[in-house]
Amino acid sequence: MWKFFIAFFIANLLGYGGGPATIPLIQHEVVTKYEWMTMEEFGDLLAIANALPGPIATKMGGFIGYEIGGVLGASAALMATVAPSAVAVIILFKFVNLFKNALQVKFMTRSVQPVIAILLAVLAYQFFLNSFEQSGIFQLLLLTAVSFLALEKWKVHPALVILGALCYGAVFLSGMVI
């Protein structure tokens, strides 16, 4: 249980900026460091977690913790996911009004945004390589083109696009028949 707590605590402590910033950090802990999941399993979990409402880090922490360590694992991962933010809010709440307009705070917030973008780009690239290896170039390009059209041209809700891609994968890529 201690490993669950440490893995998710570190990812959420260093994940300044919320869910998008913590995803690559969680991926590093779960896939690379502790090898609790494969990159493919993590990608599937990320797709499902994005389609569900609520904070992504808590959904991922709860699921991974439960899959690996049962109810205690889920409890440890969820506690570690919530603890950094809760402690920071409690400690810093008093000082919010004093520093909200400080130039240093604004600069710090703006300087972190490119780092988050790079972390997400690296994660997307890793998912691309994994998808290419698993399904081939034709399937990858087909799903990419259809998803792009659905999101940008037809304005389909992202959750429906993810659901459609999951159904396509279940039918055409896994050999399962629904």
Short mmCIF file of C-alpha atoms in Angstrom, two decimals:
data_model
loop_
_atom_site.label_atom_id
_atom_site.label_comp_id
_atom_site.label_asym_id
_atom_site.label_seq_id
_atom_site.Cartn_x
_atom_site.Cartn_y
_atom_site.Cartn_z
CA MET A 1 0.00 0.00 0.00
CA TRP A 2 2.91 2.29 0.69
CA LYS A 3 4.05 2.04 -2.97
CA PHE A 4 0.58 3.07 -4.17
CA PHE A 5 0.59 6.03 -1.84
CA ILE A 6 4.11 7.16 -2.80
CA ALA A 7 3.56 6.70 -6.55
CA PHE A 8 0.37 8.75 -6.67
CA PHE A 9 1.49 11.26 -4.04
CA ILE A 10 4.64 12.12 -6.02
CA ALA A 11 2.75 12.36 -9.32
CA ASN A 12 0.11 14.64 -7.84
CA LEU A 13 2.55 16.68 -5.77
CA LEU A 14 4.67 17.47 -8.85
CA GLY A 15 1.70 17.76 -11.22
CA TYR A 16 1.26 21.52 -10.99
CA GLY A 17 -1.66 22.50 -13.19
CA GLY A 18 -4.14 19.73 -12.48
CA GLY A 19 -5.09 16.57 -14.36
CA PRO A 20 -3.30 17.14 -17.67
CA ALA A 21 -0.02 17.79 -15.88
CA THR A 22 -0.32 14.68 -13.69
CA ILE A 23 -1.11 12.20 -16.48
CA PRO A 24 2.50 11.84 -17.74
CA LEU A 25 3.73 11.66 -14.15
CA ILE A 26 1.22 8.93 -13.26
CA GLN A 27 2.16 7.11 -16.46
CA HIS A 28 5.83 7.19 -15.47
CA GLU A 29 5.11 5.80 -12.01
CA VAL A 30 2.58 3.16 -13.10
CA VAL A 31 4.06 1.97 -16.41
CA THR A 32 7.78 2.68 -16.24
CA LYS A 33 8.78 2.62 -12.58
CA TYR A 34 6.51 0.03 -10.95
CA GLU A 35 5.30 -1.78 -14.13
CA TRP A 36 1.78 -2.23 -12.75
CA MET A 37 0.35 -1.72 -16.27
CA THR A 38 1.51 -1.81 -19.86
CA MET A 39 1.46 1.33 -21.98
CA GLU A 40 -1.48 -0.13 -23.90
CA GLU A 41 -3.48 -0.74 -20.71
CA PHE A 42 -2.65 2.77 -19.49
CA GLY A 43 -3.81 4.23 -22.82
CA ASP A 44 -7.10 2.34 -22.59
CA LEU A 45 -7.59 3.53 -19.01
CA LEU A 46 -6.82 7.11 -20.02
CA ALA A 47 -9.40 6.97 -22.82
CA ILE A 48 -12.09 5.65 -20.50
CA ALA A 49 -11.17 8.10 -17.71
CA ASN A 50 -11.39 11.01 -20.14
CA ALA A 51 -14.90 9.97 -21.15
CA LEU A 52 -16.17 9.86 -17.57
CA PRO A 53 -17.02 12.98 -15.54
CA GLY A 54 -14.82 14.18 -12.70
CA PRO A 55 -11.11 14.70 -12.05
CA ILE A 56 -9.01 12.35 -14.15
CA ALA A 57 -6.27 11.77 -11.57
CA THR A 58 -8.73 10.46 -8.97
CA LYS A 59 -10.42 8.17 -11.48
CA MET A 60 -7.09 6.75 -12.61
CA GLY A 61 -5.77 6.43 -9.06
CA GLY A 62 -8.89 4.66 -7.85
CA PHE A 63 -8.95 2.23 -10.77
CA ILE A 64 -5.24 1.40 -10.75
CA GLY A 65 -5.18 1.06 -6.97
CA TYR A 66 -8.21 -1.23 -7.02
CA GLU A 67 -6.93 -3.39 -9.89
CA ILE A 68 -3.56 -3.95 -8.24
CA GLY A 69 -4.32 -3.79 -4.52
CA GLY A 70 -8.07 -4.09 -4.07
CA VAL A 71 -9.99 -1.73 -1.81
CA LEU A 72 -6.90 -0.87 0.27
CA GLY A 73 -4.91 -0.10 -2.88
CA ALA A 74 -7.69 2.15 -4.17
CA SER A 75 -7.91 3.90 -0.81
CA ALA A 76 -4.15 4.50 -0.69
CA ALA A 77 -4.02 5.80 -4.28
CA LEU A 78 -7.03 8.07 -3.77
CA MET A 79 -5.68 9.46 -0.51
CA ALA A 80 -2.35 10.19 -2.20
CA THR A 81 -4.13 11.82 -5.15
CA VAL A 82 -6.15 14.18 -2.96
CA ALA A 83 -3.58 14.84 -0.20
CA PRO A 84 -1.20 17.25 -2.02
CA SER A 85 -4.00 19.56 -3.11
CA ALA A 86 -5.78 19.39 0.24
CA VAL A 87 -2.61 20.22 2.17
CA ALA A 88 -1.73 23.05 -0.22
CA VAL A 89 -5.21 24.55 0.01
CA ILE A 90 -5.24 24.41 3.79
CA ILE A 91 -1.77 25.96 4.14
CA LEU A 92 -2.01 28.54 1.38
CA PHE A 93 -5.64 29.60 1.73
CA LYS A 94 -4.66 32.38 4.08
CA PHE A 95 -2.24 33.92 1.57
CA VAL A 96 -4.35 33.80 -1.59
CA ASN A 97 -5.47 37.41 -1.45
CA LEU A 98 -1.98 38.67 -0.63
CA PHE A 99 -0.27 37.25 -3.71
CA LYS A 100 -2.96 36.78 -6.36
CA ASN A 101 -1.82 39.83 -8.36
CA ALA A 102 1.92 39.36 -7.81
CA LEU A 103 3.95 39.40 -11.00
CA GLN A 104 6.04 36.42 -9.82
CA VAL A 105 2.95 34.24 -9.38
CA LYS A 106 1.65 35.15 -12.84
CA PHE A 107 5.08 34.47 -14.36
CA MET A 108 5.36 31.10 -12.59
CA THR A 109 1.93 30.04 -13.83
CA ARG A 110 2.67 31.04 -17.42
CA SER A 111 6.12 29.44 -17.42
CA VAL A 112 4.75 26.05 -16.36
CA GLN A 113 2.27 25.84 -19.26
CA PRO A 114 4.87 24.99 -21.97
CA VAL A 115 6.31 22.24 -19.77
CA ILE A 116 2.85 20.69 -19.42
CA ALA A 117 2.36 20.91 -23.18
CA ILE A 118 5.66 19.11 -23.79
CA LEU A 119 4.82 16.37 -21.27
CA LEU A 120 1.46 15.82 -22.98
CA ALA A 121 3.12 15.79 -26.41
CA VAL A 122 5.59 13.12 -25.28
CA LEU A 123 2.73 11.05 -23.87
CA ALA A 124 0.76 11.42 -27.12
CA TYR A 125 3.83 10.35 -29.10
CA GLN A 126 4.24 7.26 -26.90
CA PHE A 127 0.57 6.39 -27.43
CA PHE A 128 1.04 6.90 -31.18
CA LEU A 129 3.98 4.49 -31.27
CA ASN A 130 2.08 1.93 -29.20
CA SER A 131 -1.00 2.23 -31.43
CA PHE A 132 1.11 1.87 -34.55
CA GLU A 133 2.76 -1.28 -33.21
CA GLN A 134 -0.54 -2.82 -32.07
CA SER A 135 -2.86 -2.04 -34.97
CA GLY A 136 -0.81 -0.99 -37.98
CA ILE A 137 -0.68 2.16 -40.05
CA PHE A 138 -4.02 1.68 -41.86
CA GLN A 139 -6.10 1.35 -38.69
CA LEU A 140 -4.19 4.19 -37.02
CA LEU A 141 -4.69 6.60 -39.92
CA LEU A 142 -8.34 5.61 -40.34
CA LEU A 143 -9.15 6.19 -36.66
CA THR A 144 -7.16 9.44 -36.64
CA ALA A 145 -8.94 10.81 -39.73
CA VAL A 146 -12.42 9.81 -38.59
CA SER A 147 -11.80 11.18 -35.10
CA PHE A 148 -10.49 14.46 -36.49
CA LEU A 149 -13.50 14.86 -38.77
CA ALA A 150 -15.92 13.94 -36.00
CA LEU A 151 -14.41 16.43 -33.56
CA GLU A 152 -13.56 19.33 -35.85
CA LYS A 153 -16.02 19.21 -38.73
CA TRP A 154 -19.09 17.49 -37.32
CA LYS A 155 -18.63 18.76 -33.73
CA VAL A 156 -19.32 15.37 -32.12
CA HIS A 157 -18.80 15.30 -28.35
CA PRO A 158 -15.35 13.84 -27.46
CA ALA A 159 -16.89 11.17 -25.21
CA LEU A 160 -18.87 9.83 -28.19
CA VAL A 161 -15.75 9.80 -30.36
CA ILE A 162 -13.88 7.84 -27.67
CA LEU A 163 -16.81 5.45 -27.30
CA GLY A 164 -16.93 4.97 -31.07
CA ALA A 165 -13.18 4.28 -31.21
CA LEU A 166 -13.49 1.77 -28.36
CA CYS A 167 -16.33 -0.03 -30.17
CA TYR A 168 -14.36 -0.03 -33.43
CA GLY A 169 -11.37 -1.49 -31.60
CA ALA A 170 -13.51 -4.16 -29.93
CA VAL A 171 -15.01 -5.23 -33.23
CA PHE A 172 -12.18 -4.84 -35.73
CA LEU A 173 -8.94 -4.91 -33.76
CA SER A 174 -9.45 -7.48 -31.02
CA GLY A 175 -11.22 -10.13 -33.02
CA MET A 176 -14.26 -9.91 -30.75
CA VAL A 177 -17.74 -9.90 -32.20
CA ILE A 178 -20.40 -7.89 -30.42
#
